[in-house]
Amino acid sequence: MVAQLTKCIRTNLGCADICTTTSRVLSRHTVDDANISRSLLQACVTACRSCGDECASHTYQHEHCKVCADACRACEPACQDLLDTMS
């Protein structure tokens, strides 16, 4: 069902890249510019929301989409909470 899931797959890959980049940069504890951290966290929140929504639309057919949606639904508020503490 790759053709039906093309948008989902692209959204998943983009979200994974954004989450990975965000975690790698934040884990270094060397970013002197808090604006960079804020921008990355906001991008992660946005990507997780988008990916979670997209995957949620396929959960009735695909268990892996449910797993992905659940992971995105957990990551989004975690990033938002960290972002809120930086404000």
PDB file of N, CA and C in Angstrom:
ATOM      1  N   MET A   1       0.821  -1.201   0.000  1.00  0.00           N
ATOM      2  CA  MET A   1       0.000   0.000   0.000  1.00  0.00           C
ATOM      3  C   MET A   1       0.866   1.268   0.000  1.00  0.00           C
ATOM      4  N   VAL A   2       2.034   1.164  -0.571  1.00  0.00           N
ATOM      5  CA  VAL A   2       2.957   2.298  -0.579  1.00  0.00           C
ATOM      6  C   VAL A   2       2.334   3.522  -1.249  1.00  0.00           C
ATOM      7  N   ALA A   3       1.636   3.325  -2.344  1.00  0.00           N
ATOM      8  CA  ALA A   3       1.044   4.459  -3.054  1.00  0.00           C
ATOM      9  C   ALA A   3       0.049   5.208  -2.180  1.00  0.00           C
ATOM     10  N   GLN A   4      -0.710   4.489  -1.370  1.00  0.00           N
ATOM     11  CA  GLN A   4      -1.695   5.123  -0.489  1.00  0.00           C
ATOM     12  C   GLN A   4      -1.045   5.785   0.716  1.00  0.00           C
ATOM     13  N   LEU A   5       0.160   5.370   1.035  1.00  0.00           N
ATOM     14  CA  LEU A   5       0.834   5.874   2.228  1.00  0.00           C
ATOM     15  C   LEU A   5       1.995   6.822   1.913  1.00  0.00           C
ATOM     16  N   THR A   6       2.099   7.279   0.679  1.00  0.00           N
ATOM     17  CA  THR A   6       3.221   8.132   0.275  1.00  0.00           C
ATOM     18  C   THR A   6       3.329   9.371   1.156  1.00  0.00           C
ATOM     19  N   LYS A   7       2.218  10.071   1.354  1.00  0.00           N
ATOM     20  CA  LYS A   7       2.250  11.274   2.189  1.00  0.00           C
ATOM     21  C   LYS A   7       2.644  10.916   3.621  1.00  0.00           C
ATOM     22  N   CYS A   8       2.116   9.838   4.123  1.00  0.00           N
ATOM     23  CA  CYS A   8       2.422   9.388   5.476  1.00  0.00           C
ATOM     24  C   CYS A   8       3.913   9.076   5.617  1.00  0.00           C
ATOM     25  N   ILE A   9       4.457   8.368   4.666  1.00  0.00           N
ATOM     26  CA  ILE A   9       5.870   7.996   4.699  1.00  0.00           C
ATOM     27  C   ILE A   9       6.746   9.239   4.662  1.00  0.00           C
ATOM     28  N   ARG A  10       6.424  10.178   3.797  1.00  0.00           N
ATOM     29  CA  ARG A  10       7.210  11.416   3.709  1.00  0.00           C
ATOM     30  C   ARG A  10       7.121  12.215   5.005  1.00  0.00           C
ATOM     31  N   THR A  11       5.931  12.276   5.574  1.00  0.00           N
ATOM     32  CA  THR A  11       5.743  12.991   6.832  1.00  0.00           C
ATOM     33  C   THR A  11       6.529  12.315   7.946  1.00  0.00           C
ATOM     34  N   ASN A  12       6.500  10.981   7.981  1.00  0.00           N
ATOM     35  CA  ASN A  12       7.265  10.224   8.986  1.00  0.00           C
ATOM     36  C   ASN A  12       8.758  10.506   8.870  1.00  0.00           C
ATOM     37  N   LEU A  13       9.270  10.454   7.662  1.00  0.00           N
ATOM     38  CA  LEU A  13      10.703  10.666   7.456  1.00  0.00           C
ATOM     39  C   LEU A  13      11.123  12.082   7.836  1.00  0.00           C
ATOM     40  N   GLY A  14      10.315  13.059   7.456  1.00  0.00           N
ATOM     41  CA  GLY A  14      10.616  14.445   7.823  1.00  0.00           C
ATOM     42  C   GLY A  14      10.592  14.633   9.329  1.00  0.00           C
ATOM     43  N   CYS A  15       9.586  14.077   9.973  1.00  0.00           N
ATOM     44  CA  CYS A  15       9.475  14.181  11.427  1.00  0.00           C
ATOM     45  C   CYS A  15      10.663  13.509  12.104  1.00  0.00           C
ATOM     46  N   ALA A  16      11.034  12.343  11.641  1.00  0.00           N
ATOM     47  CA  ALA A  16      12.176  11.636  12.225  1.00  0.00           C
ATOM     48  C   ALA A  16      13.455  12.451  12.085  1.00  0.00           C
ATOM     49  N   ASP A  17      13.659  13.070  10.930  1.00  0.00           N
ATOM     50  CA  ASP A  17      14.843  13.906  10.726  1.00  0.00           C
ATOM     51  C   ASP A  17      14.844  15.103  11.674  1.00  0.00           C
ATOM     52  N   ILE A  18      13.698  15.759  11.807  1.00  0.00           N
ATOM     53  CA  ILE A  18      13.605  16.933  12.678  1.00  0.00           C
ATOM     54  C   ILE A  18      13.811  16.541  14.138  1.00  0.00           C
ATOM     55  N   CYS A  19      13.188  15.443  14.562  1.00  0.00           N
ATOM     56  CA  CYS A  19      13.353  14.979  15.951  1.00  0.00           C
ATOM     57  C   CYS A  19      14.792  14.587  16.237  1.00  0.00           C
ATOM     58  N   THR A  20      15.422  13.893  15.294  1.00  0.00           N
ATOM     59  CA  THR A  20      16.810  13.475  15.471  1.00  0.00           C
ATOM     60  C   THR A  20      17.731  14.682  15.573  1.00  0.00           C
ATOM     61  N   THR A  21      17.557  15.629  14.688  1.00  0.00           N
ATOM     62  CA  THR A  21      18.380  16.837  14.707  1.00  0.00           C
ATOM     63  C   THR A  21      18.185  17.605  16.002  1.00  0.00           C
ATOM     64  N   THR A  22      16.935  17.753  16.414  1.00  0.00           N
ATOM     65  CA  THR A  22      16.641  18.476  17.656  1.00  0.00           C
ATOM     66  C   THR A  22      17.313  17.796  18.841  1.00  0.00           C
ATOM     67  N   SER A  23      17.177  16.500  18.934  1.00  0.00           N
ATOM     68  CA  SER A  23      17.775  15.786  20.073  1.00  0.00           C
ATOM     69  C   SER A  23      19.299  15.858  20.046  1.00  0.00           C
ATOM     70  N   ARG A  24      19.879  15.784  18.882  1.00  0.00           N
ATOM     71  CA  ARG A  24      21.336  15.832  18.785  1.00  0.00           C
ATOM     72  C   ARG A  24      21.873  17.195  19.192  1.00  0.00           C
ATOM     73  N   VAL A  25      21.233  18.252  18.722  1.00  0.00           N
ATOM     74  CA  VAL A  25      21.701  19.598  19.056  1.00  0.00           C
ATOM     75  C   VAL A  25      21.479  19.901  20.538  1.00  0.00           C
ATOM     76  N   LEU A  26      20.292  19.572  21.052  1.00  0.00           N
ATOM     77  CA  LEU A  26      20.006  19.877  22.455  1.00  0.00           C
ATOM     78  C   LEU A  26      20.851  19.047  23.417  1.00  0.00           C
ATOM     79  N   SER A  27      21.207  17.846  23.038  1.00  0.00           N
ATOM     80  CA  SER A  27      21.982  16.991  23.938  1.00  0.00           C
ATOM     81  C   SER A  27      23.442  17.421  24.055  1.00  0.00           C
ATOM     82  N   ARG A  28      23.894  18.265  23.179  1.00  0.00           N
ATOM     83  CA  ARG A  28      25.280  18.743  23.234  1.00  0.00           C
ATOM     84  C   ARG A  28      25.501  19.743  24.370  1.00  0.00           C
ATOM     85  N   HIS A  29      24.464  20.429  24.766  1.00  0.00           N
ATOM     86  CA  HIS A  29      24.557  21.451  25.815  1.00  0.00           C
ATOM     87  C   HIS A  29      25.600  22.511  25.481  1.00  0.00           C
ATOM     88  N   THR A  30      25.811  22.756  24.199  1.00  0.00           N
ATOM     89  CA  THR A  30      26.812  23.745  23.801  1.00  0.00           C
ATOM     90  C   THR A  30      26.215  24.877  22.980  1.00  0.00           C
ATOM     91  N   VAL A  31      24.911  24.849  22.782  1.00  0.00           N
ATOM     92  CA  VAL A  31      24.289  25.900  21.975  1.00  0.00           C
ATOM     93  C   VAL A  31      24.198  27.157  22.829  1.00  0.00           C
ATOM     94  N   ASP A  32      24.956  28.168  22.439  1.00  0.00           N
ATOM     95  CA  ASP A  32      24.958  29.420  23.188  1.00  0.00           C
ATOM     96  C   ASP A  32      23.761  30.290  22.851  1.00  0.00           C
ATOM     97  N   ASP A  33      23.194  30.090  21.697  1.00  0.00           N
ATOM     98  CA  ASP A  33      22.063  30.900  21.255  1.00  0.00           C
ATOM     99  C   ASP A  33      20.769  30.151  21.529  1.00  0.00           C
ATOM    100  N   ALA A  34      20.028  30.579  22.533  1.00  0.00           N
ATOM    101  CA  ALA A  34      18.773  29.916  22.903  1.00  0.00           C
ATOM    102  C   ALA A  34      17.745  29.986  21.785  1.00  0.00           C
ATOM    103  N   ASN A  35      17.893  30.947  20.890  1.00  0.00           N
ATOM    104  CA  ASN A  35      16.959  31.046  19.766  1.00  0.00           C
ATOM    105  C   ASN A  35      17.048  29.820  18.862  1.00  0.00           C
ATOM    106  N   ILE A  36      18.226  29.246  18.752  1.00  0.00           N
ATOM    107  CA  ILE A  36      18.390  28.031  17.946  1.00  0.00           C
ATOM    108  C   ILE A  36      17.625  26.882  18.599  1.00  0.00           C
ATOM    109  N   SER A  37      17.788  26.729  19.894  1.00  0.00           N
ATOM    110  CA  SER A  37      17.069  25.666  20.611  1.00  0.00           C
ATOM    111  C   SER A  37      15.563  25.858  20.502  1.00  0.00           C
ATOM    112  N   ARG A  38      15.110  27.083  20.673  1.00  0.00           N
ATOM    113  CA  ARG A  38      13.674  27.357  20.563  1.00  0.00           C
ATOM    114  C   ARG A  38      13.150  27.030  19.167  1.00  0.00           C
ATOM    115  N   SER A  39      13.896  27.414  18.160  1.00  0.00           N
ATOM    116  CA  SER A  39      13.473  27.153  16.779  1.00  0.00           C
ATOM    117  C   SER A  39      13.397  25.659  16.497  1.00  0.00           C
ATOM    118  N   LEU A  40      14.381  24.940  16.960  1.00  0.00           N
ATOM    119  CA  LEU A  40      14.373  23.486  16.761  1.00  0.00           C
ATOM    120  C   LEU A  40      13.208  22.836  17.498  1.00  0.00           C
ATOM    121  N   LEU A  41      12.969  23.251  18.735  1.00  0.00           N
ATOM    122  CA  LEU A  41      11.868  22.678  19.500  1.00  0.00           C
ATOM    123  C   LEU A  41      10.525  22.993  18.853  1.00  0.00           C
ATOM    124  N   GLN A  42      10.375  24.216  18.359  1.00  0.00           N
ATOM    125  CA  GLN A  42       9.119  24.561  17.696  1.00  0.00           C
ATOM    126  C   GLN A  42       8.934  23.735  16.429  1.00  0.00           C
ATOM    127  N   ALA A  43      10.009  23.532  15.688  1.00  0.00           N
ATOM    128  CA  ALA A  43       9.929  22.693  14.486  1.00  0.00           C
ATOM    129  C   ALA A  43       9.558  21.261  14.867  1.00  0.00           C
ATOM    130  N   CYS A  44      10.100  20.778  15.969  1.00  0.00           N
ATOM    131  CA  CYS A  44       9.803  19.421  16.421  1.00  0.00           C
ATOM    132  C   CYS A  44       8.333  19.303  16.831  1.00  0.00           C
ATOM    133  N   VAL A  45       7.820  20.293  17.546  1.00  0.00           N
ATOM    134  CA  VAL A  45       6.401  20.298  17.931  1.00  0.00           C
ATOM    135  C   VAL A  45       5.523  20.255  16.686  1.00  0.00           C
ATOM    136  N   THR A  46       5.831  21.096  15.723  1.00  0.00           N
ATOM    137  CA  THR A  46       5.045  21.170  14.492  1.00  0.00           C
ATOM    138  C   THR A  46       5.112  19.860  13.714  1.00  0.00           C
ATOM    139  N   ALA A  47       6.313  19.306  13.585  1.00  0.00           N
ATOM    140  CA  ALA A  47       6.483  18.053  12.839  1.00  0.00           C
ATOM    141  C   ALA A  47       5.755  16.902  13.535  1.00  0.00           C
ATOM    142  N   CYS A  48       5.844  16.838  14.853  1.00  0.00           N
ATOM    143  CA  CYS A  48       5.176  15.760  15.588  1.00  0.00           C
ATOM    144  C   CYS A  48       3.658  15.878  15.480  1.00  0.00           C
ATOM    145  N   ARG A  49       3.155  17.095  15.525  1.00  0.00           N
ATOM    146  CA  ARG A  49       1.708  17.290  15.388  1.00  0.00           C
ATOM    147  C   ARG A  49       1.248  16.836  14.005  1.00  0.00           C
ATOM    148  N   SER A  50       1.971  17.259  12.985  1.00  0.00           N
ATOM    149  CA  SER A  50       1.623  16.901  11.614  1.00  0.00           C
ATOM    150  C   SER A  50       1.731  15.399  11.384  1.00  0.00           C
ATOM    151  N   CYS A  51       2.807  14.821  11.857  1.00  0.00           N
ATOM    152  CA  CYS A  51       3.030  13.386  11.674  1.00  0.00           C
ATOM    153  C   CYS A  51       2.002  12.579  12.466  1.00  0.00           C
ATOM    154  N   GLY A  52       1.727  12.997  13.685  1.00  0.00           N
ATOM    155  CA  GLY A  52       0.731  12.308  14.499  1.00  0.00           C
ATOM    156  C   GLY A  52      -0.643  12.338  13.862  1.00  0.00           C
ATOM    157  N   ASP A  53      -1.000  13.494  13.313  1.00  0.00           N
ATOM    158  CA  ASP A  53      -2.297  13.616  12.636  1.00  0.00           C
ATOM    159  C   ASP A  53      -2.369  12.719  11.407  1.00  0.00           C
ATOM    160  N   GLU A  54      -1.310  12.730  10.626  1.00  0.00           N
ATOM    161  CA  GLU A  54      -1.284  11.916   9.409  1.00  0.00           C
ATOM    162  C   GLU A  54      -1.353  10.428   9.753  1.00  0.00           C
ATOM    163  N   CYS A  55      -0.548  10.000  10.696  1.00  0.00           N
ATOM    164  CA  CYS A  55      -0.547   8.586  11.063  1.00  0.00           C
ATOM    165  C   CYS A  55      -1.876   8.171  11.691  1.00  0.00           C
ATOM    166  N   ALA A  56      -2.460   9.055  12.475  1.00  0.00           N
ATOM    167  CA  ALA A  56      -3.737   8.738  13.120  1.00  0.00           C
ATOM    168  C   ALA A  56      -4.818   8.432  12.091  1.00  0.00           C
ATOM    169  N   SER A  57      -4.697   9.017  10.919  1.00  0.00           N
ATOM    170  CA  SER A  57      -5.712   8.780   9.888  1.00  0.00           C
ATOM    171  C   SER A  57      -5.604   7.385   9.267  1.00  0.00           C
ATOM    172  N   HIS A  58      -4.553   6.655   9.596  1.00  0.00           N
ATOM    173  CA  HIS A  58      -4.349   5.312   9.046  1.00  0.00           C
ATOM    174  C   HIS A  58      -4.379   4.212  10.108  1.00  0.00           C
ATOM    175  N   THR A  59      -4.666   4.564  11.345  1.00  0.00           N
ATOM    176  CA  THR A  59      -4.566   3.572  12.425  1.00  0.00           C
ATOM    177  C   THR A  59      -5.568   2.438  12.296  1.00  0.00           C
ATOM    178  N   TYR A  60      -6.663   2.699  11.618  1.00  0.00           N
ATOM    179  CA  TYR A  60      -7.673   1.655  11.454  1.00  0.00           C
ATOM    180  C   TYR A  60      -7.175   0.534  10.542  1.00  0.00           C
ATOM    181  N   GLN A  61      -6.158   0.800   9.733  1.00  0.00           N
ATOM    182  CA  GLN A  61      -5.635  -0.194   8.795  1.00  0.00           C
ATOM    183  C   GLN A  61      -4.244  -0.711   9.152  1.00  0.00           C
ATOM    184  N   HIS A  62      -3.467   0.112   9.838  1.00  0.00           N
ATOM    185  CA  HIS A  62      -2.048  -0.211  10.017  1.00  0.00           C
ATOM    186  C   HIS A  62      -1.615  -0.014  11.464  1.00  0.00           C
ATOM    187  N   GLU A  63      -1.179  -1.079  12.078  1.00  0.00           N
ATOM    188  CA  GLU A  63      -0.711  -1.005  13.462  1.00  0.00           C
ATOM    189  C   GLU A  63       0.514  -0.103  13.589  1.00  0.00           C
ATOM    190  N   HIS A  64       1.404  -0.134  12.590  1.00  0.00           N
ATOM    191  CA  HIS A  64       2.601   0.705  12.670  1.00  0.00           C
ATOM    192  C   HIS A  64       2.241   2.188  12.654  1.00  0.00           C
ATOM    193  N   CYS A  65       1.141   2.556  12.030  1.00  0.00           N
ATOM    194  CA  CYS A  65       0.709   3.953  12.055  1.00  0.00           C
ATOM    195  C   CYS A  65       0.217   4.338  13.452  1.00  0.00           C
ATOM    196  N   LYS A  66      -0.404   3.403  14.144  1.00  0.00           N
ATOM    197  CA  LYS A  66      -0.833   3.669  15.522  1.00  0.00           C
ATOM    198  C   LYS A  66       0.382   3.878  16.416  1.00  0.00           C
ATOM    199  N   VAL A  67       1.394   3.036  16.258  1.00  0.00           N
ATOM    200  CA  VAL A  67       2.620   3.165  17.046  1.00  0.00           C
ATOM    201  C   VAL A  67       3.272   4.517  16.781  1.00  0.00           C
ATOM    202  N   CYS A  68       3.337   4.894  15.523  1.00  0.00           N
ATOM    203  CA  CYS A  68       3.943   6.171  15.142  1.00  0.00           C
ATOM    204  C   CYS A  68       3.124   7.338  15.700  1.00  0.00           C
ATOM    205  N   ALA A  69       1.815   7.288  15.554  1.00  0.00           N
ATOM    206  CA  ALA A  69       0.955   8.363  16.067  1.00  0.00           C
ATOM    207  C   ALA A  69       1.122   8.505  17.568  1.00  0.00           C
ATOM    208  N   ASP A  70       1.173   7.386  18.280  1.00  0.00           N
ATOM    209  CA  ASP A  70       1.354   7.425  19.734  1.00  0.00           C
ATOM    210  C   ASP A  70       2.698   8.057  20.110  1.00  0.00           C
ATOM    211  N   ALA A  71       3.745   7.701  19.376  1.00  0.00           N
ATOM    212  CA  ALA A  71       5.069   8.267  19.651  1.00  0.00           C
ATOM    213  C   ALA A  71       5.080   9.767  19.403  1.00  0.00           C
ATOM    214  N   CYS A  72       4.439  10.182  18.325  1.00  0.00           N
ATOM    215  CA  CYS A  72       4.360  11.614  18.025  1.00  0.00           C
ATOM    216  C   CYS A  72       3.545  12.351  19.072  1.00  0.00           C
ATOM    217  N   ARG A  73       2.480  11.733  19.528  1.00  0.00           N
ATOM    218  CA  ARG A  73       1.617  12.347  20.552  1.00  0.00           C
ATOM    219  C   ARG A  73       2.347  12.461  21.892  1.00  0.00           C
ATOM    220  N   ALA A  74       3.338  11.628  22.125  1.00  0.00           N
ATOM    221  CA  ALA A  74       4.146  11.734  23.341  1.00  0.00           C
ATOM    222  C   ALA A  74       5.270  12.758  23.184  1.00  0.00           C
ATOM    223  N   CYS A  75       5.863  12.815  22.012  1.00  0.00           N
ATOM    224  CA  CYS A  75       6.987  13.717  21.767  1.00  0.00           C
ATOM    225  C   CYS A  75       6.542  15.177  21.691  1.00  0.00           C
ATOM    226  N   GLU A  76       5.416  15.423  21.062  1.00  0.00           N
ATOM    227  CA  GLU A  76       4.948  16.802  20.887  1.00  0.00           C
ATOM    228  C   GLU A  76       4.841  17.560  22.212  1.00  0.00           C
ATOM    229  N   PRO A  77       4.124  17.045  23.216  1.00  0.00           N
ATOM    230  CA  PRO A  77       4.029  17.804  24.467  1.00  0.00           C
ATOM    231  C   PRO A  77       5.355  17.866  25.231  1.00  0.00           C
ATOM    232  N   ALA A  78       6.209  16.853  25.066  1.00  0.00           N
ATOM    233  CA  ALA A  78       7.512  16.889  25.730  1.00  0.00           C
ATOM    234  C   ALA A  78       8.338  18.056  25.193  1.00  0.00           C
ATOM    235  N   CYS A  79       8.339  18.226  23.890  1.00  0.00           N
ATOM    236  CA  CYS A  79       9.048  19.349  23.289  1.00  0.00           C
ATOM    237  C   CYS A  79       8.397  20.672  23.656  1.00  0.00           C
ATOM    238  N   GLN A  80       7.086  20.690  23.675  1.00  0.00           N
ATOM    239  CA  GLN A  80       6.372  21.927  24.050  1.00  0.00           C
ATOM    240  C   GLN A  80       6.668  22.302  25.501  1.00  0.00           C
ATOM    241  N   ASP A  81       6.708  21.322  26.388  1.00  0.00           N
ATOM    242  CA  ASP A  81       7.032  21.598  27.793  1.00  0.00           C
ATOM    243  C   ASP A  81       8.434  22.186  27.936  1.00  0.00           C
ATOM    244  N   LEU A  82       9.387  21.611  27.212  1.00  0.00           N
ATOM    245  CA  LEU A  82      10.747  22.147  27.254  1.00  0.00           C
ATOM    246  C   LEU A  82      10.781  23.544  26.679  1.00  0.00           C
ATOM    247  N   LEU A  83      10.088  23.760  25.604  1.00  0.00           N
ATOM    248  CA  LEU A  83      10.011  25.083  24.996  1.00  0.00           C
ATOM    249  C   LEU A  83       9.416  26.091  25.981  1.00  0.00           C
ATOM    250  N   ASP A  84       8.372  25.692  26.687  1.00  0.00           N
ATOM    251  CA  ASP A  84       7.721  26.582  27.663  1.00  0.00           C
ATOM    252  C   ASP A  84       8.664  26.945  28.805  1.00  0.00           C
ATOM    253  N   THR A  85       9.527  26.020  29.206  1.00  0.00           N
ATOM    254  CA  THR A  85      10.455  26.317  30.296  1.00  0.00           C
ATOM    255  C   THR A  85      11.549  27.298  29.862  1.00  0.00           C
ATOM    256  N   MET A  86      11.764  27.388  28.558  1.00  0.00           N
ATOM    257  CA  MET A  86      12.790  28.301  28.048  1.00  0.00           C
ATOM    258  C   MET A  86      12.269  29.721  27.887  1.00  0.00           C
ATOM    259  N   SER A  87      10.979  29.883  27.924  1.00  0.00           N
ATOM    260  CA  SER A  87      10.396  31.223  27.695  1.00  0.00           C
ATOM    261  C   SER A  87      10.470  32.086  28.920  1.00  0.00           C
TER     262      SER A  87
END
